[in-house]
Coordinates of C-alpha atoms in Angstrom, one line a residue:
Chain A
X1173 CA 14.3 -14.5 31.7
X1174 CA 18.0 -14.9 30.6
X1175 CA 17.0 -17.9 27.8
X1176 CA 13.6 -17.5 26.7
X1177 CA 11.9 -14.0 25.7
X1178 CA 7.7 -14.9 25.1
X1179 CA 6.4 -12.6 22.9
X1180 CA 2.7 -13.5 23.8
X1181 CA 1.3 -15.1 26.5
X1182 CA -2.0 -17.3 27.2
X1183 CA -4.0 -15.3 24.4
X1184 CA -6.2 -18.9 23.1
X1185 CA -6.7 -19.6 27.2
X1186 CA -7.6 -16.2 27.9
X1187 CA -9.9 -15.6 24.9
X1188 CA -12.2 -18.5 25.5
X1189 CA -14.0 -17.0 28.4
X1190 CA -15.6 -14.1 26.5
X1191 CA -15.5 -16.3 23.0
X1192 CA -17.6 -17.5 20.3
X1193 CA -19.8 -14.6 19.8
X1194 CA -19.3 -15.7 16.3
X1195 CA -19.2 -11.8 15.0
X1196 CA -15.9 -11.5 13.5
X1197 CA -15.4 -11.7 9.7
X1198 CA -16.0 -15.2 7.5
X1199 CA -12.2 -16.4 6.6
X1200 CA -13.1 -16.6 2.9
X1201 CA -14.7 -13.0 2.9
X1202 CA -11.6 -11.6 3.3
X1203 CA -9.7 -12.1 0.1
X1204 CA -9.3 -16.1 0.2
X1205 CA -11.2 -18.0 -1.5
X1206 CA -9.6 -21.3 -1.6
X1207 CA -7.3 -21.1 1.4
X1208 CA -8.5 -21.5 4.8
X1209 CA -6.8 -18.9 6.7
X1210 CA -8.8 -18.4 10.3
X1211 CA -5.7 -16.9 12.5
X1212 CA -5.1 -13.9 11.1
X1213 CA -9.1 -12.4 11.1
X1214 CA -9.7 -9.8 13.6
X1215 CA -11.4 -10.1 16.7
X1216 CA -15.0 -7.6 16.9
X1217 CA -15.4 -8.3 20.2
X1218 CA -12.4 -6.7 22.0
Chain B
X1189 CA 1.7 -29.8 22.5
X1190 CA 4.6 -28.1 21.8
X1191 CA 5.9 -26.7 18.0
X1192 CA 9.3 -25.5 17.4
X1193 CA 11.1 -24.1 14.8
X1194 CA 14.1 -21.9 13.4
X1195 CA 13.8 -19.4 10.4
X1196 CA 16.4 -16.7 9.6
X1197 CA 18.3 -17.7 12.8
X1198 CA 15.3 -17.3 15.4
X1199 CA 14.3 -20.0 17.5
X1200 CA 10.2 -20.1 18.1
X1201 CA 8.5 -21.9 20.4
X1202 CA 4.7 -22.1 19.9
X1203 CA 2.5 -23.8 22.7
X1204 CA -0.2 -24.8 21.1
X1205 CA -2.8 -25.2 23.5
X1206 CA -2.6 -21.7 25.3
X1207 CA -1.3 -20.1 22.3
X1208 CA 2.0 -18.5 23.7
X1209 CA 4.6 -17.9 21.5
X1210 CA 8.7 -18.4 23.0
X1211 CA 11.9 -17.1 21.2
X1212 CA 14.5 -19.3 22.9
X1213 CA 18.3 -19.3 22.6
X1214 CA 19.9 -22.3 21.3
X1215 CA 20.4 -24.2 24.7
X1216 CA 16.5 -23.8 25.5
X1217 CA 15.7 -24.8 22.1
X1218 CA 18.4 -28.1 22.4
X1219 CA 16.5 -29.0 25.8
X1220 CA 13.2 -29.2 24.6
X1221 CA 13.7 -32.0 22.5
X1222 CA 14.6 -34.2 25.8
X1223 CA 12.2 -32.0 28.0
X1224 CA 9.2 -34.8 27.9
X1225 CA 11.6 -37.6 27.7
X1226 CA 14.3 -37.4 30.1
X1227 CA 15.3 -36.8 33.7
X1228 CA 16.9 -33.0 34.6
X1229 CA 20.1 -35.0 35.5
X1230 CA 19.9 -36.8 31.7
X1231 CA 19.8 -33.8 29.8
X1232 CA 22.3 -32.1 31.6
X1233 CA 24.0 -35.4 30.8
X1234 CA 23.5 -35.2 27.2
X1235 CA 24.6 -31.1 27.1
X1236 CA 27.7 -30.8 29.4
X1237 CA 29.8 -30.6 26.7
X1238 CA 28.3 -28.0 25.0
X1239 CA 27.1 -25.6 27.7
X1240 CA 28.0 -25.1 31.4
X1241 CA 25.7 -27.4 34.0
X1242 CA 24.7 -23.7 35.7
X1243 CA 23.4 -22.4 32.1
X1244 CA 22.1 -25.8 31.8
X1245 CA 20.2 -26.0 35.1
X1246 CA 19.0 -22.2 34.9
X1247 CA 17.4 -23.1 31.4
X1248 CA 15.5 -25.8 32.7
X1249 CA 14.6 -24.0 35.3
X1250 CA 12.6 -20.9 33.0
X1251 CA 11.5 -23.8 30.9
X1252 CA 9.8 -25.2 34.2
X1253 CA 8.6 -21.6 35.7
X1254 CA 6.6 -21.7 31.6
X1255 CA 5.3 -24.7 32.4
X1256 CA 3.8 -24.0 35.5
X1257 CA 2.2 -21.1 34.3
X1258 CA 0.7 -22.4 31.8
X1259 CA 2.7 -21.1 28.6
X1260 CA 4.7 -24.4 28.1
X1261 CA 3.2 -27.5 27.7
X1262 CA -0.1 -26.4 28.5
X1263 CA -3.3 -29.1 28.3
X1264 CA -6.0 -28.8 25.9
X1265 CA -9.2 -27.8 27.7
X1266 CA -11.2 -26.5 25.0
X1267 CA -13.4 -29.4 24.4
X1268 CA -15.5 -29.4 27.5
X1269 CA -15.2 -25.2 27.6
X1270 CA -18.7 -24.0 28.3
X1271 CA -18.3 -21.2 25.5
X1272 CA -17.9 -24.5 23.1
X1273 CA -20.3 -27.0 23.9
X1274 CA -23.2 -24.3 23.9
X1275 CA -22.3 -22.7 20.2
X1276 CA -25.2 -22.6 18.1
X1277 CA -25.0 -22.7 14.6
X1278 CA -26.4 -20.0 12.7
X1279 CA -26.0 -18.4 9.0
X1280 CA -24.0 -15.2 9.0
X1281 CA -22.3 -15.0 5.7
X1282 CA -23.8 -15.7 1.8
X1283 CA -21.7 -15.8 -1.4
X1284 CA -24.0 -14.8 -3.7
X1285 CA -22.9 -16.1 -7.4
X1286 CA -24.3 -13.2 -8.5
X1287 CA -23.3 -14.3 -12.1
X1288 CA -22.4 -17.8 -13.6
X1289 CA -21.0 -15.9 -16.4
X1290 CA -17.3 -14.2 -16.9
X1291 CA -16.2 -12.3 -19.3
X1292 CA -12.5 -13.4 -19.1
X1293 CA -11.4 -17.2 -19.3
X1294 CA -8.7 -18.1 -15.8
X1295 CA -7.0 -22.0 -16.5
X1296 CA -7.3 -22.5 -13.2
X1297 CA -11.3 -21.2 -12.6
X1298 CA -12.8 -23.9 -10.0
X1299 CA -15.8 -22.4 -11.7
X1300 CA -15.0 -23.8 -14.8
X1301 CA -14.4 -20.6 -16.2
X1302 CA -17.0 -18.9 -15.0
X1303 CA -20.3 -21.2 -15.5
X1304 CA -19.9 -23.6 -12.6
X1305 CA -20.4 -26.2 -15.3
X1306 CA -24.2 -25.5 -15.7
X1307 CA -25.5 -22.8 -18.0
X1308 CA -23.7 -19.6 -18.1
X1309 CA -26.6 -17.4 -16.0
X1310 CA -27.1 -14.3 -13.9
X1311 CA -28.8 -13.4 -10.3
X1312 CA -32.2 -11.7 -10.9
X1313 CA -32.9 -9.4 -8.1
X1314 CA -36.0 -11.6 -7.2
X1315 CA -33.7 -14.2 -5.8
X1316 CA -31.1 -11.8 -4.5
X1317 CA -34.0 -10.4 -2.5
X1318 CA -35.2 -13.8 -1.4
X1319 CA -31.4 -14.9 -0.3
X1320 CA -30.9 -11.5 1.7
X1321 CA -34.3 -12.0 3.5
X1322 CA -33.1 -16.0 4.1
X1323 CA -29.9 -14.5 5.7
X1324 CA -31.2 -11.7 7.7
X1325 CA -34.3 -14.7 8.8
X1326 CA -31.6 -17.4 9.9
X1327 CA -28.8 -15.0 11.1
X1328 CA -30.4 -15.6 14.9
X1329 CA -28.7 -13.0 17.0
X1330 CA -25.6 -11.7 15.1
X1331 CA -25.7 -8.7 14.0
X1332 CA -22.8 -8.7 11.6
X1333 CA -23.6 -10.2 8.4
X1334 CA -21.7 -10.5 5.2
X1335 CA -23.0 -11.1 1.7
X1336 CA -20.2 -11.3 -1.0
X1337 CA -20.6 -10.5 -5.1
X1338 CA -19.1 -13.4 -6.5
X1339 CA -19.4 -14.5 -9.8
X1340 CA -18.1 -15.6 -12.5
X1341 CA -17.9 -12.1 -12.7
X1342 CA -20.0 -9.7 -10.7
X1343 CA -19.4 -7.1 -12.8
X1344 CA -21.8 -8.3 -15.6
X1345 CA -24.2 -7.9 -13.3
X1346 CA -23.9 -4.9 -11.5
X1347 CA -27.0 -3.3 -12.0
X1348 CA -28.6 -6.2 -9.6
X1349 CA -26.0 -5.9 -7.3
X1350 CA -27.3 -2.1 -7.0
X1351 CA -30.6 -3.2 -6.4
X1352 CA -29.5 -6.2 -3.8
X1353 CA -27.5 -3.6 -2.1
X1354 CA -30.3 -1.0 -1.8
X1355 CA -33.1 -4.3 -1.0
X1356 CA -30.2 -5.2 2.0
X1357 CA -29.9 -1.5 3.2
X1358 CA -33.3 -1.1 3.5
X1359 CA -34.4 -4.5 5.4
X1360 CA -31.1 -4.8 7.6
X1361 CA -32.6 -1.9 9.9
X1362 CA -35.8 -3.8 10.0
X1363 CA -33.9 -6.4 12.0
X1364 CA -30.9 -4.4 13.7
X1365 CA -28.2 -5.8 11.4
X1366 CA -25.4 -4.3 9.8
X1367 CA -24.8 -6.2 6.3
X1368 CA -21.0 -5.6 5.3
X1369 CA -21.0 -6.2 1.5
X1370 CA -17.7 -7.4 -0.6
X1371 CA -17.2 -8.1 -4.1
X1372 CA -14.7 -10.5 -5.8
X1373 CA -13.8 -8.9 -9.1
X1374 CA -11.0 -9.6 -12.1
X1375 CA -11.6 -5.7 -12.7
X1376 CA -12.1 -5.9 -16.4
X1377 CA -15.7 -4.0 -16.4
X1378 CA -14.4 -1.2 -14.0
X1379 CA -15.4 1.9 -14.2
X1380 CA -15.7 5.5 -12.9
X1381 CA -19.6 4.8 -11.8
X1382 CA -18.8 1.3 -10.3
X1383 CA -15.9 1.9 -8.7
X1384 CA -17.6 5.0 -6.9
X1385 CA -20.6 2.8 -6.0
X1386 CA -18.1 0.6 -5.0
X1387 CA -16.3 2.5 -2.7
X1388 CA -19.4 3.6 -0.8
X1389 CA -21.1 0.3 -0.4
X1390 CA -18.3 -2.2 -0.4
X1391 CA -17.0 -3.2 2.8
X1392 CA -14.0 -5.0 1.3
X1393 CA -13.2 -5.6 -2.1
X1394 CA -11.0 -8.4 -3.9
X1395 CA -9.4 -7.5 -6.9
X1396 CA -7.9 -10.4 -8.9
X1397 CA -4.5 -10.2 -10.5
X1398 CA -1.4 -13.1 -10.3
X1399 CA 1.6 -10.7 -10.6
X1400 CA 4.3 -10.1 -13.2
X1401 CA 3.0 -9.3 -16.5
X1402 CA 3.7 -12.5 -18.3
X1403 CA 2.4 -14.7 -15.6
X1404 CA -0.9 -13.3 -15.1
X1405 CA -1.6 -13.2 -19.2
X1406 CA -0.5 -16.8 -19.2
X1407 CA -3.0 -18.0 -16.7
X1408 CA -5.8 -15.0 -16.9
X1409 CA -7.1 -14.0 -20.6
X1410 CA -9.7 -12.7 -22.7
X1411 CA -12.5 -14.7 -24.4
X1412 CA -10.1 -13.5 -27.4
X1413 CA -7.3 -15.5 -25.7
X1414 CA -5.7 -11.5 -24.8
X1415 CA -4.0 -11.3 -21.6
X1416 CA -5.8 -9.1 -19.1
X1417 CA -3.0 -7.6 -17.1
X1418 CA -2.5 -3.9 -19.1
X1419 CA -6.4 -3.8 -19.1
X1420 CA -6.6 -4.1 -15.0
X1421 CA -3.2 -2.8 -13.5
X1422 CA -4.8 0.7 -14.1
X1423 CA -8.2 0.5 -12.7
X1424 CA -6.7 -1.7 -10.0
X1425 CA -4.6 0.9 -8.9
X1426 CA -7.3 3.4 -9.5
X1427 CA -9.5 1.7 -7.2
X1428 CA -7.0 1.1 -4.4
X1429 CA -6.5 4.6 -4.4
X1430 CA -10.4 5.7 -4.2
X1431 CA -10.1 3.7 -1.3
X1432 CA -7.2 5.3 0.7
X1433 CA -5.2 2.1 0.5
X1434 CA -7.4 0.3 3.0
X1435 CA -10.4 -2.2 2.7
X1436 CA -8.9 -4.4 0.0
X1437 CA -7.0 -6.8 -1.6
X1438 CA -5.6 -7.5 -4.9
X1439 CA -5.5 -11.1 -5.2
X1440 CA -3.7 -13.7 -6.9
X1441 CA -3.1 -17.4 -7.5
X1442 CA 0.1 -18.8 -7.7
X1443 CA 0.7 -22.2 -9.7
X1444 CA 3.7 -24.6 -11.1
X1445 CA 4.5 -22.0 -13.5
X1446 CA 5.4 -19.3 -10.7
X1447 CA 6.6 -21.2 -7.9
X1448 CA 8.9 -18.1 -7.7
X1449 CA 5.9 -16.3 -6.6
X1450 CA 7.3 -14.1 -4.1
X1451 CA 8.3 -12.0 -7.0
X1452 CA 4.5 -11.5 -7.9
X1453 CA 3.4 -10.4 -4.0
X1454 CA 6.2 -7.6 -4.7
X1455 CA 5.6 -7.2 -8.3
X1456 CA 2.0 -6.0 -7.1
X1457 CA 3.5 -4.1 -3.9
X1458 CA 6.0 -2.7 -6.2
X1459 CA 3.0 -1.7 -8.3
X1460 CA 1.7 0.5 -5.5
X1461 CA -0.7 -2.0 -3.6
X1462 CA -0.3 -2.4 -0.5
X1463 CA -2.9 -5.4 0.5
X1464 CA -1.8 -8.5 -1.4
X1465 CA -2.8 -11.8 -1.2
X1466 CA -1.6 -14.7 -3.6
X1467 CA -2.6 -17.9 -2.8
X1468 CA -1.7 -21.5 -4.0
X1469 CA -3.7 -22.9 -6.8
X1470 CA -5.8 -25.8 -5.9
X1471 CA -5.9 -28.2 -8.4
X1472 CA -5.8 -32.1 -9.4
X1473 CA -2.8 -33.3 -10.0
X1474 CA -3.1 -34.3 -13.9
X1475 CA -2.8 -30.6 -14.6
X1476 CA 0.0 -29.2 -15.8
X1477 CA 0.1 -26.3 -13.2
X1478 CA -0.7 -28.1 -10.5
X1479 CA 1.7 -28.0 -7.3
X1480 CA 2.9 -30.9 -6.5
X1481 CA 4.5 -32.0 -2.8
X1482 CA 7.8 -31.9 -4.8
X1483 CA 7.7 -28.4 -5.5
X1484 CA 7.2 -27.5 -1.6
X1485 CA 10.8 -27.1 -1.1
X1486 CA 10.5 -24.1 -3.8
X1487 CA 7.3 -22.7 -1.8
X1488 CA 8.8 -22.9 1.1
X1489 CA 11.9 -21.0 0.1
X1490 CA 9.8 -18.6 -1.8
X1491 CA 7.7 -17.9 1.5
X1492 CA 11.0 -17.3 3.7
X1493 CA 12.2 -15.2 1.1
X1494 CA 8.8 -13.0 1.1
X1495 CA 9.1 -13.2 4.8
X1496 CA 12.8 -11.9 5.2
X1497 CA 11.3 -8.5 2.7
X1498 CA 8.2 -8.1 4.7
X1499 CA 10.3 -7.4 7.4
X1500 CA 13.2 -5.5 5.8
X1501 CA 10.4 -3.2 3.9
X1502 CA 8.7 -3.0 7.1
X1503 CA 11.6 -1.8 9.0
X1504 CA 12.1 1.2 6.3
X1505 CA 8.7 2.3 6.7
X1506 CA 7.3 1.0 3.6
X1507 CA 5.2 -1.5 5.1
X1508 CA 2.8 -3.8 2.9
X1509 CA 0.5 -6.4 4.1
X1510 CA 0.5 -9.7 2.8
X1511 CA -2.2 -11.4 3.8
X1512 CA -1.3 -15.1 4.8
X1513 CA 1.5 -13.6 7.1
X1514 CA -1.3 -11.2 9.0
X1515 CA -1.3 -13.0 12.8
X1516 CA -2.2 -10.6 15.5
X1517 CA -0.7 -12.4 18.7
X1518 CA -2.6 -10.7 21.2
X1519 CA -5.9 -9.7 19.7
X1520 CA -6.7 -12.4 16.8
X1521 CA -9.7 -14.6 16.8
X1522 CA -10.9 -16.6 20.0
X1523 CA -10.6 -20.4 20.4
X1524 CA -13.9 -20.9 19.5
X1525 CA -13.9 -19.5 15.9
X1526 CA -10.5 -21.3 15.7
X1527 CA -12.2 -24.8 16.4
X1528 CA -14.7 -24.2 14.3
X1529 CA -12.7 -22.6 11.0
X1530 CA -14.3 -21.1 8.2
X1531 CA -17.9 -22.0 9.0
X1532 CA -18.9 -23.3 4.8
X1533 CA -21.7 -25.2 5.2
X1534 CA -23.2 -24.2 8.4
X1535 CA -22.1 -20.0 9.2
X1536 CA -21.3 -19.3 5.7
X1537 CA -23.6 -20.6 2.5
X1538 CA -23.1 -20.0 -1.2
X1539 CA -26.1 -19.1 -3.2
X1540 CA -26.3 -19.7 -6.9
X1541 CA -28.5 -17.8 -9.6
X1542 CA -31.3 -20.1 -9.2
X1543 CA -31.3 -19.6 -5.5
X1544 CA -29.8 -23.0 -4.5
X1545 CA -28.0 -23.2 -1.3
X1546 CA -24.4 -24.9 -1.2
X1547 CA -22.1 -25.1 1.7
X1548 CA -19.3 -22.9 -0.3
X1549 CA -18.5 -21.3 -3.7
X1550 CA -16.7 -24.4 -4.0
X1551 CA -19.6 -26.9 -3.9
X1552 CA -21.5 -25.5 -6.3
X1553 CA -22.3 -27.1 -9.0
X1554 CA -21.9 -30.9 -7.2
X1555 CA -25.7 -31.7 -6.7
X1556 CA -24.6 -33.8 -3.8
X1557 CA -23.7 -30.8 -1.7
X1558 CA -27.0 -28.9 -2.5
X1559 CA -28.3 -27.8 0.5
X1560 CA -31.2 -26.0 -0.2
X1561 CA -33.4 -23.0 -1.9
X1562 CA -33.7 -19.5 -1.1
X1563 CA -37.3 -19.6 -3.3
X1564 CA -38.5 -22.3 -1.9
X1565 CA -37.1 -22.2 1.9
X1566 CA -36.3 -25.5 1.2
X1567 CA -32.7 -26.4 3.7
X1568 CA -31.8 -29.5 4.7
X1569 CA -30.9 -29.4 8.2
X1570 CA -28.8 -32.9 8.2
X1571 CA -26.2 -31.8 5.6
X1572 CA -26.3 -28.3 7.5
X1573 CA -25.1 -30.0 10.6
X1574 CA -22.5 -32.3 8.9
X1575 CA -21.0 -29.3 8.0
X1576 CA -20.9 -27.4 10.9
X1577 CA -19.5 -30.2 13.0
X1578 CA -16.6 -30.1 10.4
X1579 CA -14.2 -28.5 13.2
X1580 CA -10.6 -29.5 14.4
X1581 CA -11.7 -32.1 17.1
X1582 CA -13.6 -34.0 14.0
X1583 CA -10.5 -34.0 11.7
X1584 CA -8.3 -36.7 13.2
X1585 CA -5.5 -35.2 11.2
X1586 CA -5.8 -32.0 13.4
X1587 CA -6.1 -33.0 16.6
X1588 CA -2.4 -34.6 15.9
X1589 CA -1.2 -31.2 14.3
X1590 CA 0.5 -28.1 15.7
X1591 CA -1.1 -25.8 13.4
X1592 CA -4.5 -26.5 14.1
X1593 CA -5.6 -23.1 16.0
X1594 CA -4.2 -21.2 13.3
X1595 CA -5.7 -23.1 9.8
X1596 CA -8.9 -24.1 11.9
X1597 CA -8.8 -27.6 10.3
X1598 CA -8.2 -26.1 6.8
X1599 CA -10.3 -26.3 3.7
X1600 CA -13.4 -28.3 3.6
X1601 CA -13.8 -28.3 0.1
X1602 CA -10.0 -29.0 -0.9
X1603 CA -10.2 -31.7 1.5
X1604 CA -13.4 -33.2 -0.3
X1605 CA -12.0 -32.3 -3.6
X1606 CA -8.7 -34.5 -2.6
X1607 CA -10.2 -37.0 -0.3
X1608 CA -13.3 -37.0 -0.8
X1609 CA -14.2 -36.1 2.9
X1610 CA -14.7 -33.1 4.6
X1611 CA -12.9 -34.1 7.4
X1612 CA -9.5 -35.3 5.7
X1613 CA -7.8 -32.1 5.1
X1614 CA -5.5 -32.0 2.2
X1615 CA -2.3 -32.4 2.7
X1616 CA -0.1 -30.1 0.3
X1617 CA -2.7 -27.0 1.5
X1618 CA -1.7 -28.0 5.0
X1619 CA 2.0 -27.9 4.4
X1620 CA 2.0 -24.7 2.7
X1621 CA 0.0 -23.5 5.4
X1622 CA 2.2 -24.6 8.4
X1623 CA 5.0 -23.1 6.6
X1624 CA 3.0 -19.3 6.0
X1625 CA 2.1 -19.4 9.7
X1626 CA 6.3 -20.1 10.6
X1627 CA 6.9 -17.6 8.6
X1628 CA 4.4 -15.1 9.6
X1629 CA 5.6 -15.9 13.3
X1630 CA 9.1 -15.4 12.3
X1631 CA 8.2 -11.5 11.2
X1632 CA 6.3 -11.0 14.6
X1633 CA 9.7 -11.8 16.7
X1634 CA 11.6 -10.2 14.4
X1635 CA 9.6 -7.0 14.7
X1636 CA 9.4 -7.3 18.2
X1637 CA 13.7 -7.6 18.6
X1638 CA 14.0 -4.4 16.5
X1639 CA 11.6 -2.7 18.4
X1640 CA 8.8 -1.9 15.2

C-alpha cells in the first residue's frame, strides 16, 4: 500500500480462539504495583 | 472503534477491536476524520485543494481494502466469544505481606509506611504455609502460580520467606505446579546471603529506587529521617548484576516534585540498569505531591521525551527497557486476559500476616474489602465474584475508550480509592496511561521504519 504501512495485523481477533488459559503473569507481579499495565505481559501460551 | 494519533511526526492508527496498528501518511490520516461521516464524493470534496482527487480516491480506496479485512473499523465480538463467556475464575497469584513492618519511612507508602495502619507485624511461617496450601487448593487447573514477598519490607523477614519458599517447593510437585516466586524490596537489608538466595529462588525481583539522588532521599528515608539512595544504588546494582541483567526491575514512583521524571528512568539506566519502571504516584489530592490533571501536560511531555531516547538509545545498541512502553504487537496477551485486567480480587489475592484475604495489596487494611482467612478457610464467595466481574464490559467508562485492550479497565483500587467504586476507573491514571501506550506505539513504528 502506497498510504498506509500496518505494522500488525488482527493479533486481539486472532488470539481469542486459543485464549484465556489464564497462565501468563499477574500485571502487578511484574514490577507495578499501583499501575495497571495488562498489554505489555507476555503471552505463555504461544 | 478507531484511535488516531501523531507523536514525533508519525501518524498511528490503532483499530481497537482487532488490534491492528496503521502508520498512515497525512492524506489517510486527514480522511479518517470524515471516513464514518461523509460520502467518498464529500471528502474528496473537502480535500481537492490539498491533494490530487487520484491520491484522494486511491487512499480511500486502501482505507476500504482495511476495512474489509477486518483491520479498520472492525466490530467488537468479544462479548459473546465462547473463550469468554466460559472463563472460570480461579486463584493464581498471592501477595503475601510477608511483613507489616519497614525499616525505612516512603511519604508516599499506601501502606502507611509500612504498617497498613494496623500493628506493625510479621508472617509466621504457620500462615505462610497455610496461604501457599490455599493457593495451590484453589488454583483449579493452572499450573503457573505466583506468590510475591511484599511487605512493608520483606527483608525483615527473610528467614520465613526461606521457609515459605522451601514449604512451596516442596508441595507444588504434589500438585504439578510450578510456583514463580517475586519479592518487592527497597534493598536496604541486602546482602551477600540474600541476594544469592535470591537469585536462585526469585523469579523476578522489584527493587525500589525513584531516581536522581536528591529526589529519591526527599521522598524515601531512614527511620533517622537519612536518605536511602547511597545505601541501595550499590547493592542495587550488585544484584542486577548477579542476575545477568534479566529478571528484574528497579522501580520507582514519580510525584509533583519530579514531574521531570524522565530524567530518573535515565538517571537509573544511566546508573547501569537496564529494567526500569517508574510509575505515577497515586495519591489524594490534599497532598502536596500529588499529580494533579494540571500537571499532565508536563507528564505527557516528559513521556514523549523518554520515548524519543528509548528509541535513539535503542538504535545505538544500548537498549534499555522501560517498562510502561513494553507492547509486543504480535505476541502480547490474548483478549481474554485483556477483558479481564489484572485479576485483584478474583485471580490475584493479597494475604496479610494474620492470614486475612483482601482483593490487592491495596485493600488491605479497609475491613470492608476483607475477603477472607487462609487459617480459617473462611472466603467469601460474593465479594470474590464482584471482583472478578470487574472487567472492561462492566466499566462504562471503558467500553467508550480506545485504550481499553491495552489498561484492561485500569486499576481497581485507584478507582475505589478515587470513586469509591471498582468499576469507575480514575481518571488521571487513565490519561497517563493512554499517553504511555501512544508513546510505546510511537517506538514500535519507529523501530519498525529504521529497520531495528
Amino acid at each position: 500500500m502506497k498510504h498506509i504501512k500496518t505494522l500488525s495485523g488482527a493479533t486481539l481477533a486472532n488470539s481469542a480462539a486459543k485464549g484465556g488459559c489464564g497462565e501468563c503473569q499477574t500485571s502487578c507481579q511484574s514490577a507495578c504495583k499501583t499501575s495497571c499495565t495488562v498489554a505489555n505481559q507476555e503471552c505463555e501460551n504461544k | 472503534m478507531i484511535h488516531k494519533f501523531n507523536q514525533v511526526n508519525k501518524n498511528i492508527v490503532i483499530d481497537v477491536n482487532s488490534g491492528a496498528v496503521h502508520v498512515v501518511d497525512p492524506l489517510v490520516y486527514r480522511i479518517l476524520d470524515y471516513y464514518s461521516i461523509k460520502s467518498d464524493l464529500e471528502i474528496i470534496g473537502l480535500l481537492q485543494e490539498e491533494y490530487t482527487v487520484e491520491d484522494i480516491q486511491e487512499a480511500l480506496e486502501e482505507i476500504n481494502t482495511l476495512k474489509n479485512e477486518g483491520l479498520l473499523f472492525s466490530e467488537e465480538r468479544y462479548l459473546e466469544h465462547e473463550s469468554f463467556k466460559n472463563k472460570q475464575p480461579v486463584v493464581k497469584a498471592l501477595c503475601l505481606h510477608i511483613s507489616h513492618d519497614c525499616n525505612i519511612r516512603c511519604k508516599y507508602c499506601f501502606a502507611s509506611q509500612g504498617d497498613f495502619k494496623g500493628q506493625r507485624t510479621l508472617m509466621d511461617l504457620e500462615v505462610g504455609k497455610k496461604a501457599i496450601d490455599f493457593l495451590l487448593e484453589n488454583s483449579g487447573k493452572r499450573r503457573n502460580l505466583e506468590v510475591d514477598f511484599f511487605g512493608g519490607e520483606p527483608l525483615m523477614n527473610f528467614d520465613v520467606v526461606k521457609d515459605i519458599v522451601k514449604y512451596g517447593r516442596g508441595r507444588e510437585k504434589e500438585f504439578n505446579k510450578e510456583i514463580r516466586f517475586t519479592m518487592t524490596t527497597n534493598g536496604v537489608l541486602l546482602n551477600d546471603e540474600n541476594m544469592k538466595f535470591i537469585n536462585e529462588e526469585m523469579y523476578n525481583v522489584v527493587l525500589s529506587i525513584d531516581g536522581r539522588e536528591d529526589i529519591n532521599d526527599h521522598m524515601r528515608y531512614t527511620i533517622n529521617g537519612q536518605g536511602t539512595y547511597e545505601v541501595i544504588v550499590p547493592k542495587l546494582l550488585k544484584m542486577a548484576e548477579l542476575r545477568g541483567h534479566k529478571n528484574y526491575y528497579v522501580r520507582g514512583t514519580f510525584t509533583k516534585f519530579n514531574l521531570d521524571f524522565s530524567n530518573d528512568v535515565l538517571h537509573l539506566v544511566d546508573l547501569g540498569f537496564k529494567n526500569v519502571s517508574v510509575e505515577p504516584v497515586v495519591a489524594a489530592p490534599q497532598h502536596d505531591y500529588a499529580i494533579g490533571e494540571e500537571d499532565l501536560p508536563t507528564v505527557f511531555k516528559h513521556y514523549e521525551i523518554l520515548a524519543e531516547e528509548y528509541v535513539k538509545r535503542t538504535k545505538e545498541g544500548n537498549p534499555f527497557l522501560f517498562f510502561h512502553f513494553m507492547i509486543d504487537l504480535n505476541q502480547g496477551p490474548c483478549i481474554i486476559k485483556r477483558i479481564v485486567g489484572c485479576g485483584a480480587g478474583a485471580e490475584y489475592l493479597a494475604v496479610t500476616p494474620e492470614g486475612e484475604l483482601y482483593p490487592c495489596h491495596q485493600f488491605v487494611g479497609n475491613t470492608d474489602f476483607m475477603i477472607g482467612n487462609v487459617m480459617d478457610k473462611s472466603f467469601k464467595k460474593e465479594l470474590y465474584y464482584t471482583f472478578a466481574e470487574a472487567h472492561v464490559y462492566n466499566k462504562e467508562k471503558c467500553n467508550e475508550c480506545w485504550a481499553k485492550f491495552y489498561c484492561s479497565g485500569g486499576c481497581h483500587a485507584n478507582a475505589y480509592h478515587f470513586n469509591k467504586d471498582i468499576n469507575v476507573p480514575y481518571n488521571i491514571g487513565c490519561e497517563m496511561e493512554k499517553k504511555r501506550i501512544e508513546s510505546a506505539l510511537m517506538i514500535q513504528a519507529k523501530l519498525a521504519e529504521e529497520g531495528v
